[in-house]
Tab-separated table of C-alpha atoms and ligand atoms in Angstrom:
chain	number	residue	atom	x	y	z
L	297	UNK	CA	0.000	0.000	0.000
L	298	UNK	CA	1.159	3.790	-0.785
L	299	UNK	CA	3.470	4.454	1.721
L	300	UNK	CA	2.248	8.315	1.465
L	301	UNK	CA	-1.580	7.092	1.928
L	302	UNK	CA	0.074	5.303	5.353
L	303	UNK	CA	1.443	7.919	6.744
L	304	UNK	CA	-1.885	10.520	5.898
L	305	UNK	CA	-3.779	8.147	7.392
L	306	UNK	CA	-2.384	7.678	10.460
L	307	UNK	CA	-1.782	11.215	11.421
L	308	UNK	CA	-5.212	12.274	11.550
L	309	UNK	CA	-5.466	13.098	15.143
L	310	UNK	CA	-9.297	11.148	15.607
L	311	UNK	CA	-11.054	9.045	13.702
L	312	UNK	CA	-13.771	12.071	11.980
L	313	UNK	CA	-13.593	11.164	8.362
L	314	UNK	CA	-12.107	7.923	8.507
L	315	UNK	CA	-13.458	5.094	6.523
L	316	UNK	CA	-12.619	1.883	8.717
L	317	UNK	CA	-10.825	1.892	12.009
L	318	UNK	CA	-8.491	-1.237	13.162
L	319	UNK	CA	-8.380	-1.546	16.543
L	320	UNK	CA	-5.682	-3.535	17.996
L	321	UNK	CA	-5.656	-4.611	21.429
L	322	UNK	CA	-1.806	-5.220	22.405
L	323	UNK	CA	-2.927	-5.732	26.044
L	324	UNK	CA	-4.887	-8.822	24.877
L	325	UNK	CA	-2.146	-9.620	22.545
L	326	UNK	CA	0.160	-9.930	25.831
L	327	UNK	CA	-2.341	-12.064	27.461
L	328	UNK	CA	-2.408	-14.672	25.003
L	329	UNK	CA	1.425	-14.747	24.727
L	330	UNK	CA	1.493	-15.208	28.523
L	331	UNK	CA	-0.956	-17.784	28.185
L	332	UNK	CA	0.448	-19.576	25.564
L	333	UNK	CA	3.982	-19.218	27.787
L	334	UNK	CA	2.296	-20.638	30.944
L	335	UNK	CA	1.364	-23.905	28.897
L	336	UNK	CA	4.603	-24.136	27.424
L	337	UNK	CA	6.707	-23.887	30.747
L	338	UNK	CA	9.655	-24.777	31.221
L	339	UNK	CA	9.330	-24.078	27.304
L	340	UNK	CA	9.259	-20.973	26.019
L	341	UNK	CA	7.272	-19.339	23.342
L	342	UNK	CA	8.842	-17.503	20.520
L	343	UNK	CA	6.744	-15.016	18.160
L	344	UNK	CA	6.394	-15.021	14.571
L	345	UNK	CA	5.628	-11.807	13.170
L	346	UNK	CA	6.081	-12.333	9.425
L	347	UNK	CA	4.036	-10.253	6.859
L	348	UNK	CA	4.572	-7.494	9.339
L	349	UNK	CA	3.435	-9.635	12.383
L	350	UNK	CA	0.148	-11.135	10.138
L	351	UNK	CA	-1.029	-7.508	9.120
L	352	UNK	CA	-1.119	-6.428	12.676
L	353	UNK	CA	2.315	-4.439	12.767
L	354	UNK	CA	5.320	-6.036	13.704
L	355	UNK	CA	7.075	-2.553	14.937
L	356	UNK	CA	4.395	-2.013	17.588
L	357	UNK	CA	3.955	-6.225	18.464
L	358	UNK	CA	7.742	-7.200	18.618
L	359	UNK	CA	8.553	-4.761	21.042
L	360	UNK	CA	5.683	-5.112	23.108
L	361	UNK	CA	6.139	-8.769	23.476
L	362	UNK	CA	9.744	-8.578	24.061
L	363	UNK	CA	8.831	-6.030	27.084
L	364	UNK	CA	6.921	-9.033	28.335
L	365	UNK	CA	9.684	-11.403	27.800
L	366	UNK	CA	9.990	-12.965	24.116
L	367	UNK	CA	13.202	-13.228	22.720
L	368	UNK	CA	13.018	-15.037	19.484
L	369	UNK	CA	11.140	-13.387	16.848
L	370	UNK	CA	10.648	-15.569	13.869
L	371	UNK	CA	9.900	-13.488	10.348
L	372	UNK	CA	10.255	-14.866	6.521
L	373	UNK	CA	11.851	-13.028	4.743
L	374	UNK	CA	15.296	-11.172	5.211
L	375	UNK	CA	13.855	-8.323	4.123
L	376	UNK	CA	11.634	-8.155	6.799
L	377	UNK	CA	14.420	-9.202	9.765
L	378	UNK	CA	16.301	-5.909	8.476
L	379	UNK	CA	13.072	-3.921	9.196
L	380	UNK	CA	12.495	-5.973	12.378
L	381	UNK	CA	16.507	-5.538	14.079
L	382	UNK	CA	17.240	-2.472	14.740
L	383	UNK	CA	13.408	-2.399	16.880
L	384	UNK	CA	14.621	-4.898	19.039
L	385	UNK	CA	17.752	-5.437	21.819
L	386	UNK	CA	20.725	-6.699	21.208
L	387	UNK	CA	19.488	-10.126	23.183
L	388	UNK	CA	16.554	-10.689	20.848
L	389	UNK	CA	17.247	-13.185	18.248
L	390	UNK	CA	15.874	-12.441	14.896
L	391	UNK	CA	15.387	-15.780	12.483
L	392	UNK	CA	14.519	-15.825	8.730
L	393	UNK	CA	12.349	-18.747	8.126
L	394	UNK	CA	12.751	-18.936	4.289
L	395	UNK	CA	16.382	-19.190	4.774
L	396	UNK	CA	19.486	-17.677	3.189
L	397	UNK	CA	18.923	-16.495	-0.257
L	398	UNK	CA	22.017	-16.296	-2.564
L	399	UNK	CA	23.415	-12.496	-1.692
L	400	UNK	CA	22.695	-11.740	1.533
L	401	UNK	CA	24.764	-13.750	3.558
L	402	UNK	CA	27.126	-11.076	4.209
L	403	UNK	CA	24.151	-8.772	5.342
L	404	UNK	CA	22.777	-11.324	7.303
L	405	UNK	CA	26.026	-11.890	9.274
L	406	UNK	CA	26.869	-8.227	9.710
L	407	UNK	CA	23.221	-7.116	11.660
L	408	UNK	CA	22.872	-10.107	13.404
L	409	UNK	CA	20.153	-11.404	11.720
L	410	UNK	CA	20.237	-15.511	12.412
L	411	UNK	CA	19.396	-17.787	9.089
L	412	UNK	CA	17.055	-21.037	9.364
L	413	UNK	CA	18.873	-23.223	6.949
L	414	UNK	CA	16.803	-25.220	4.705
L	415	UNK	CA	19.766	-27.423	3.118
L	416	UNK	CA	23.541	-28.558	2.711
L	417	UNK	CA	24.235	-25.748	0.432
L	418	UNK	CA	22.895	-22.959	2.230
L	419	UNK	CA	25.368	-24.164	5.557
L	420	UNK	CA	28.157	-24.555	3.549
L	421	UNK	CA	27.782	-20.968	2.890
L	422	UNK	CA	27.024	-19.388	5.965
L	423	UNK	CA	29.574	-21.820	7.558
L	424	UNK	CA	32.450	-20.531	4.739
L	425	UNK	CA	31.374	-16.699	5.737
L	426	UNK	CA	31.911	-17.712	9.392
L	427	UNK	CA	35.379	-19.184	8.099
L	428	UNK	CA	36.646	-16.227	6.353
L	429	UNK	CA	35.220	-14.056	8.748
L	430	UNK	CA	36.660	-15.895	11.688
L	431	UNK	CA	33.958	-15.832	13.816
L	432	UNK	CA	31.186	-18.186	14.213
L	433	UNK	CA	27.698	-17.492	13.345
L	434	UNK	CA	24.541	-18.676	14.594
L	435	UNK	CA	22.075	-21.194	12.759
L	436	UNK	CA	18.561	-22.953	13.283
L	437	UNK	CA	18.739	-26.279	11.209
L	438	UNK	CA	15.115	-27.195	9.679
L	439	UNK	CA	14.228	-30.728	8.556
L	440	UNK	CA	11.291	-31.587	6.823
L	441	UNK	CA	9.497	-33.853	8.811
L	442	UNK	CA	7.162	-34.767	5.860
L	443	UNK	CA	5.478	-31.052	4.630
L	444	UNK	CA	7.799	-31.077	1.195
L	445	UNK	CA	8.309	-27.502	1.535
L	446	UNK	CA	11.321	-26.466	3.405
L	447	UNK	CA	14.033	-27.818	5.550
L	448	UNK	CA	16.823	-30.643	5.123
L	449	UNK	CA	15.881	-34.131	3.413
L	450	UNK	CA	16.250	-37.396	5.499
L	451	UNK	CA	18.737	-37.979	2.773
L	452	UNK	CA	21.115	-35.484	4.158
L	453	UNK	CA	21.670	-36.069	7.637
L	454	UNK	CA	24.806	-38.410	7.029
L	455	UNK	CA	26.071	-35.408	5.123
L	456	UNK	CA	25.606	-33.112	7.695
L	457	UNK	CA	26.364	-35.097	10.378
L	458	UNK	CA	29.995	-34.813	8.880
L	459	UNK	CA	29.765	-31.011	8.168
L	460	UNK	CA	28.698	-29.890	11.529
L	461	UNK	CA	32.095	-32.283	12.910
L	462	UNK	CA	34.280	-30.310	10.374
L	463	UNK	CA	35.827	-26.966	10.645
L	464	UNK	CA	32.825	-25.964	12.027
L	465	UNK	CA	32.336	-22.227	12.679
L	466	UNK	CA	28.441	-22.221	12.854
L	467	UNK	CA	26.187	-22.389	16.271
L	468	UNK	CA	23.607	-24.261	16.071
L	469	UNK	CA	21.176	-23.059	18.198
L	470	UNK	CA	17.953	-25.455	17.367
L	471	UNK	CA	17.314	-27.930	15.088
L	472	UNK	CA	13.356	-27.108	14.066
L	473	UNK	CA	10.561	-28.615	11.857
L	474	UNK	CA	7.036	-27.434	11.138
L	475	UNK	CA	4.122	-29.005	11.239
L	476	UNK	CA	1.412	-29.353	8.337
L	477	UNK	CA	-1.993	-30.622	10.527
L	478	UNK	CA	-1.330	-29.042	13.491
L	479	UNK	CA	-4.807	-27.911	13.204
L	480	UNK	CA	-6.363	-30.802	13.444
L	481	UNK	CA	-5.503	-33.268	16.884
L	482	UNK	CA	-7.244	-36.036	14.973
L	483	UNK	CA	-4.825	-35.583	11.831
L	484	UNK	CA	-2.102	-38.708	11.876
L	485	UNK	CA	0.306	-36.697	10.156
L	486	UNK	CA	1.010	-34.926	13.600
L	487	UNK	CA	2.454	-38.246	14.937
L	488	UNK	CA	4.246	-39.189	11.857
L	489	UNK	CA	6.352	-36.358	12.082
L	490	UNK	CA	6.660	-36.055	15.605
L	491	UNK	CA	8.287	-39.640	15.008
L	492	UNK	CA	10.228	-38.050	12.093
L	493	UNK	CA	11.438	-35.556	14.917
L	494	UNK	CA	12.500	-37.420	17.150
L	495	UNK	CA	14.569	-39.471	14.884
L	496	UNK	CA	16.447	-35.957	13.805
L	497	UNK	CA	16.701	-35.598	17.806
L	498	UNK	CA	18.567	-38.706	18.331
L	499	UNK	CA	21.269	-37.850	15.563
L	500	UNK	CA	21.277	-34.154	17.059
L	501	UNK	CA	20.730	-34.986	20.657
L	502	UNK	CA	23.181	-31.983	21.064
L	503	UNK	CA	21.113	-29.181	20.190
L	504	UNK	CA	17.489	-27.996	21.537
L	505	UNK	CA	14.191	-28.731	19.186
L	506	UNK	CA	11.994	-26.180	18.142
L	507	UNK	CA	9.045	-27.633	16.687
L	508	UNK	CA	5.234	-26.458	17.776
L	509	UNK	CA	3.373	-23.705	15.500
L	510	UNK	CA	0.082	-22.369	17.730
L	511	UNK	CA	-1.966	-25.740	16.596
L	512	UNK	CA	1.157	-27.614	17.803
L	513	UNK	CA	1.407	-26.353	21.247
L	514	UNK	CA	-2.195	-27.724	21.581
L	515	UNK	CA	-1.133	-31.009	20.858
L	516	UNK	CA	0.455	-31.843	24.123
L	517	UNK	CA	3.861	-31.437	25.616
L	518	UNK	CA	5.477	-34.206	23.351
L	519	UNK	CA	5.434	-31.522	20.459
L	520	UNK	CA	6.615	-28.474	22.492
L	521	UNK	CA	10.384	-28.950	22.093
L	522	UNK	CA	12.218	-25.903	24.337
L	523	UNK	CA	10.808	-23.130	22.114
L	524	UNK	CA	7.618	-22.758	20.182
L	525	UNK	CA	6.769	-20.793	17.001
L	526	UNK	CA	3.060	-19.410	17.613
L	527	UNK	CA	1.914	-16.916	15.272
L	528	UNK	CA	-1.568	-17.219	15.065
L	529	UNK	CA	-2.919	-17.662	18.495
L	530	UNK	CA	-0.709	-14.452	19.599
L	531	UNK	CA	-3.323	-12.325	17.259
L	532	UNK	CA	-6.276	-13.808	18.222
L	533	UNK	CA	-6.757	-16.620	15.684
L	534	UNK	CA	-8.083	-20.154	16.583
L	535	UNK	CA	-5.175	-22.496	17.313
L	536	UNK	CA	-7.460	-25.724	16.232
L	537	UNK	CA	-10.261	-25.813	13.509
L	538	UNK	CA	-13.441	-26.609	14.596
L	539	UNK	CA	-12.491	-26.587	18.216
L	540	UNK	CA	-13.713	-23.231	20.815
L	541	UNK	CA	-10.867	-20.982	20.485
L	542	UNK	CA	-9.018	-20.249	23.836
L	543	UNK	CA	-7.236	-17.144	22.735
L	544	UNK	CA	-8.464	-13.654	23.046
L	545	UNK	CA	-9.604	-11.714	20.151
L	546	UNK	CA	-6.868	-9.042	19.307
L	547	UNK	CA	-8.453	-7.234	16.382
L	548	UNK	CA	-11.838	-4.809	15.854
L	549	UNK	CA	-12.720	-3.481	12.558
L	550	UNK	CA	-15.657	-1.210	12.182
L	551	UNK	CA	-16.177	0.602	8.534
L	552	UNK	CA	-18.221	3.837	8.045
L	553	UNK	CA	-21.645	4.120	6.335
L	554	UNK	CA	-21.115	6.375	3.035
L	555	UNK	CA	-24.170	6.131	2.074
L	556	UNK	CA	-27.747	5.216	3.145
L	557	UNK	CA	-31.111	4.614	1.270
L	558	UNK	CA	-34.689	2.965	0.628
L	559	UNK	CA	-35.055	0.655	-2.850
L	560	UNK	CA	-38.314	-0.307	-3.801
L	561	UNK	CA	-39.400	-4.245	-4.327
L	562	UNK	CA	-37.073	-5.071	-7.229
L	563	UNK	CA	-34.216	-2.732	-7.238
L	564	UNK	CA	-30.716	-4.442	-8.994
L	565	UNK	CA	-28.235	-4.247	-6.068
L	566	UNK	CA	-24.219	-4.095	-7.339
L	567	UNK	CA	-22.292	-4.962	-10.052
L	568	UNK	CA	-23.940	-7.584	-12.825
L	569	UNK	CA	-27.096	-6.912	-10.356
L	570	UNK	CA	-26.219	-10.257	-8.443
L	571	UNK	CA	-28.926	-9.135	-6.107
L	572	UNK	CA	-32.859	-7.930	-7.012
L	573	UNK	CA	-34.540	-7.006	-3.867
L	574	UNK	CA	-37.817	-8.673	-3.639
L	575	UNK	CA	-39.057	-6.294	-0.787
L	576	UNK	CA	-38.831	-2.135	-0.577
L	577	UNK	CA	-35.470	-2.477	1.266
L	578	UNK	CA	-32.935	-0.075	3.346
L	579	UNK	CA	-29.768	-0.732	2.210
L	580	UNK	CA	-26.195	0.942	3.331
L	581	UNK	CA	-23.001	1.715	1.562
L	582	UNK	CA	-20.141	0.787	3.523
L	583	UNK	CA	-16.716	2.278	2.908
L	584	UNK	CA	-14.626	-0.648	2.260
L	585	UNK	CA	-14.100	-3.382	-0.336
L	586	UNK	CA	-11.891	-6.130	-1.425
L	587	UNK	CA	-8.950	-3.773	-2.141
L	588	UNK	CA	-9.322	-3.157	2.116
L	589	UNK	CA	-8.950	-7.211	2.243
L	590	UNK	CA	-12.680	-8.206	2.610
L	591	UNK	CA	-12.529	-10.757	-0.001
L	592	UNK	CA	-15.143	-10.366	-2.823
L	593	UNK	CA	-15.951	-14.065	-2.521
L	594	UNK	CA	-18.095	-12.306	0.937
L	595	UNK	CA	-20.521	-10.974	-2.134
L	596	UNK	CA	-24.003	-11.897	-1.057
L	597	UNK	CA	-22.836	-14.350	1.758
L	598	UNK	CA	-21.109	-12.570	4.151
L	599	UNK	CA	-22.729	-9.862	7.005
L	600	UNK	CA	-21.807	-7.109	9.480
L	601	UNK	CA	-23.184	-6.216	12.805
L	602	UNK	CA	-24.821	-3.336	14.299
L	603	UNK	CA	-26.478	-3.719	18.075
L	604	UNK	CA	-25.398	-7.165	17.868
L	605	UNK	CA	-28.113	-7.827	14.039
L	606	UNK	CA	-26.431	-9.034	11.660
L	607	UNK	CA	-26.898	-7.416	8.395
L	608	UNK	CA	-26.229	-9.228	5.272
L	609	UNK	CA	-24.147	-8.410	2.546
L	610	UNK	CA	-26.334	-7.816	-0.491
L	611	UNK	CA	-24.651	-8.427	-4.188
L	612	UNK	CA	-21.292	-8.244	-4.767
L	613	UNK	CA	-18.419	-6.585	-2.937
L	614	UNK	CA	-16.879	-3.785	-4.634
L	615	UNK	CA	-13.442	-3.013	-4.808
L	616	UNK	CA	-13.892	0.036	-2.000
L	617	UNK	CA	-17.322	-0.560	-0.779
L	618	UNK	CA	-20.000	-2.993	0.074
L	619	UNK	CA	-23.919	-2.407	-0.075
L	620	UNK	CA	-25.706	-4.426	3.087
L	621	UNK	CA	-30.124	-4.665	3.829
L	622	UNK	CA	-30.141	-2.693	7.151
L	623	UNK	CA	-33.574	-3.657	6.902
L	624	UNK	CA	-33.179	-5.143	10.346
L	625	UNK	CA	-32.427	-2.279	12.280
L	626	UNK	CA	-34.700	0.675	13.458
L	627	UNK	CA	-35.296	3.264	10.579
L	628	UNK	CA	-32.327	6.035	11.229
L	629	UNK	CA	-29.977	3.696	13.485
L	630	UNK	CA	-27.811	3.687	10.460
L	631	UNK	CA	-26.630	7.345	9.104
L	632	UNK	CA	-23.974	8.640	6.962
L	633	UNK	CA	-20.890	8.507	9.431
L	634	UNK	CA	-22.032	5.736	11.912
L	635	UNK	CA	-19.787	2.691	11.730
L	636	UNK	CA	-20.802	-1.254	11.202
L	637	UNK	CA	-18.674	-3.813	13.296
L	638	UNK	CA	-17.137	-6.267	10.631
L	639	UNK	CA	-15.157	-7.593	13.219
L	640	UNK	CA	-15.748	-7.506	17.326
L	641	UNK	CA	-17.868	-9.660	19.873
L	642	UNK	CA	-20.530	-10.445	16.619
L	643	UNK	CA	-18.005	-11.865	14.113
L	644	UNK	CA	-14.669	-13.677	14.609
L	645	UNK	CA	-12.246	-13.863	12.539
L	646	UNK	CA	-13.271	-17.459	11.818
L	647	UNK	CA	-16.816	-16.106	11.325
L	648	UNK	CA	-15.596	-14.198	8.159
L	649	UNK	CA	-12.959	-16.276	7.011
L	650	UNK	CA	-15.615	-19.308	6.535
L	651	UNK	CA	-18.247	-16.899	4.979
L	652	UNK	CA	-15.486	-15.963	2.952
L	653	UNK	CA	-14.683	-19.511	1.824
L	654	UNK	CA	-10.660	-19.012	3.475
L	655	UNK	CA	-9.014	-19.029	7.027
L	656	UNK	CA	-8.126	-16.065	9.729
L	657	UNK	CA	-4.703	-15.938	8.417
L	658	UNK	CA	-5.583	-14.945	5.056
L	659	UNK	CA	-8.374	-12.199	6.294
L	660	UNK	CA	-5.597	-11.263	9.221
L	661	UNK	CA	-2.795	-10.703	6.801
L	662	UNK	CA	-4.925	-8.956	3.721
L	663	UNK	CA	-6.634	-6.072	6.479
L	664	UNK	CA	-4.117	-3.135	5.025
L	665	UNK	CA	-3.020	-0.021	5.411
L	666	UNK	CA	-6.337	2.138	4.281
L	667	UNK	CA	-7.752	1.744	7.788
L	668	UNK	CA	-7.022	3.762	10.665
L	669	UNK	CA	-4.949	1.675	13.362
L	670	UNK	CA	-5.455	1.783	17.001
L	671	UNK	CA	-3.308	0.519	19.496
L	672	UNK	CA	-5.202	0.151	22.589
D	994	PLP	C1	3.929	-19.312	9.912
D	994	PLP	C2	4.752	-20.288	10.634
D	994	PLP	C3	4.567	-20.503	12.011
D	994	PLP	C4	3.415	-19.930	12.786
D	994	PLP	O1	2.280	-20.696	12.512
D	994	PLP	P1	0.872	-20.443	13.235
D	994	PLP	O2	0.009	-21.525	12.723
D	994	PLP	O3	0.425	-19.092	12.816
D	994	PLP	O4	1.118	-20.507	14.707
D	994	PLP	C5	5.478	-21.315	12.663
D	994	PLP	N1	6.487	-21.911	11.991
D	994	PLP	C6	6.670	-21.762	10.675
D	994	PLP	C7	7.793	-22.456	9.999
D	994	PLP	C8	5.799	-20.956	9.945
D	994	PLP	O5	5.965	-20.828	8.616
């Protein structure tokens, strides 16, 4: 998003004007990191804030959750660790899930910013910058424990087994894997690589295991490992599917009316007129569309609240606003300026993420920068 649109945005001193307001509740953020701490213990629990701490800002969480005691902050791209550094202490550890990319090695060694290597080729590097540099430098070894997407093979343990014994300059400071069902407890992939695990922890008994994402930590102490990597459950998000969320909700999101009015019995609501009222029928323009991350798939499915009714979305979402039947609500409730909740006590993020046909992390991550954000 226009990094001048950003900045206009949030300098308007109150909300007057403003078509959507994020509120984000780093007090309840705190709370479910301490909660998610107090099951891990003696564990700890690590944060990922990747894309920018999932939408949420991860200047204003990282700090906040180092204050309350975090100290490994898990991002994915380098890009995003150089952001991410110089915001933290020296004794926060910064780690780049996708890895070392070809170039920034150097970078990566001069501002501290710790690699997750993902195979043989990327420690040889590092551990030849460590050489010529004559210092060593610090490392978190993934293996894929059966998700095909990042980390080393089963094949090339032996391999490393001998690199890690020679001239080796590198710290390894965990050896970590991710899991793909977390999700779901009933999945059998979580015990297939948990056995996958605990065969890299027997060749590696040396180093600690970092292995739990938020569904993981739910799974029971035998997938903790010494530190977790929770991302979703910090912000709110449920840990399992299906299952009553335990977390507290983090995020609000209320959009302004733009526009109100009456439609007689059938009126063509939207684009391609997707909707034909069969009723006269008050409808509202709110100021927000799929360009603000409410996914057009919500077109005639999803709803907002107001005084706790919902009101449906009526024809198809618009690029910067939706049209919803207010006909619920007393006549004049609704007037240009008031606000709609699209997210609060009415509608979780699960709420909209299954009307819109995804999950919280994709509606979490795609609420930009044309809302007003307030940290409570
Ligand atoms: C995104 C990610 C996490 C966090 O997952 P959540 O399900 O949000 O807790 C942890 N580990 C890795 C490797 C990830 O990519």
């Amino acid at each position: 998003m226009d990094g001048v649109l950003k900045k206009t945005i949030s300098e308007l001193a109150d909300a007057q004007g403003v078509s959507g307001i994020l509120s984000i509740d780093l007090a309840a953020l705190v709370r479910n990191y301490e909660r998610l701490s107090a099951d891990l213990a003696p564990s700890k629990a690590a944060a990922v804030v990747k894309a920018d701490a999932y939408g949420l800002g991860a200047d204003r969480v990282a700090p906040r959750l180092y204050a309350h005691g975090c100290r490994h902050f898990f991002v994915a791209q380098f890009t995003e660790a150089l952001a991410l550094r110089p915001r933290l202490p020296a004794d926060a550890a910064v780690f780049v899930l996708n890895g070392l990319q070809p170039g920034n090695e150097q970078a990566c060694a001069r501002d501290g910013i710790i690699p997750v290597i993902n195979s043989l080729e990327q420690l040889r590097c590092w551990s030849a910058l460590a050489t010529a540099l004559g210092r060593r430098l610090p490392a978190v070894l993934q293996f894929d424990t059966g998700m095909s997407r990042l980390g080393l093979a089963p094949q090339d343990r032996k391999a490393l087994v001998g690199l890690l014994k020679t001239g080796n300059y590198i710290d390894v400071l965990f050896v970590m894997s991710h899991l793909a069902s977390a999700d779901d407890p009933d999945s059998a992939q979580n015990g297939d690589q948990r056995e996958e695990m605990e065969l890299v922890a027997a060749e590696f008994p040396q180093f600690p295991i970092c292995f739990a994402n938020s569904g993981g930590i739910f799974l029971g102490k035998t997938f903790h490992g010494m530190l977790a990597r929770p991302g979703i459950a910090l912000y709110g998000g449920a840990p399992m599917s299906g299952a009553q969320n335990p977390m507290e909700p983090v995020v609000r999101l209320d959009i302004a009316v733009v526009q109100v009015r009456t439609v007689p019995s059938g009126a063509r609501v939207g684009y391609s007129a997707t909707h034909i009222t069969t009723n006269e029928t008050r409808l509202a323009t709110i100021a927000a569309g799929y360009a603000d991350g409410l996914p057009r798939s919500l077109s005639g499915r999803g709803a907002v609240y107001c005084d706790g009714i919902r009101l449906p979305i009526v024809g198809r979402v618009s690029m910067d606003s939706i049209t919803i039947d207010i006909s619920a609500l007393p006549e004049g409730r609704l007037t240009h300026g008031s606000r709609v909740e699209v997210l609060g006590p009415n509608q979780t993020l699960e709420d909209l993420a299954r009307d819109a046909g995804t999950i919280s992390y994709e509606i979490l991550t795609g609420l930009r920068h044309r809302y007003q954000r307030q940290y409570r």
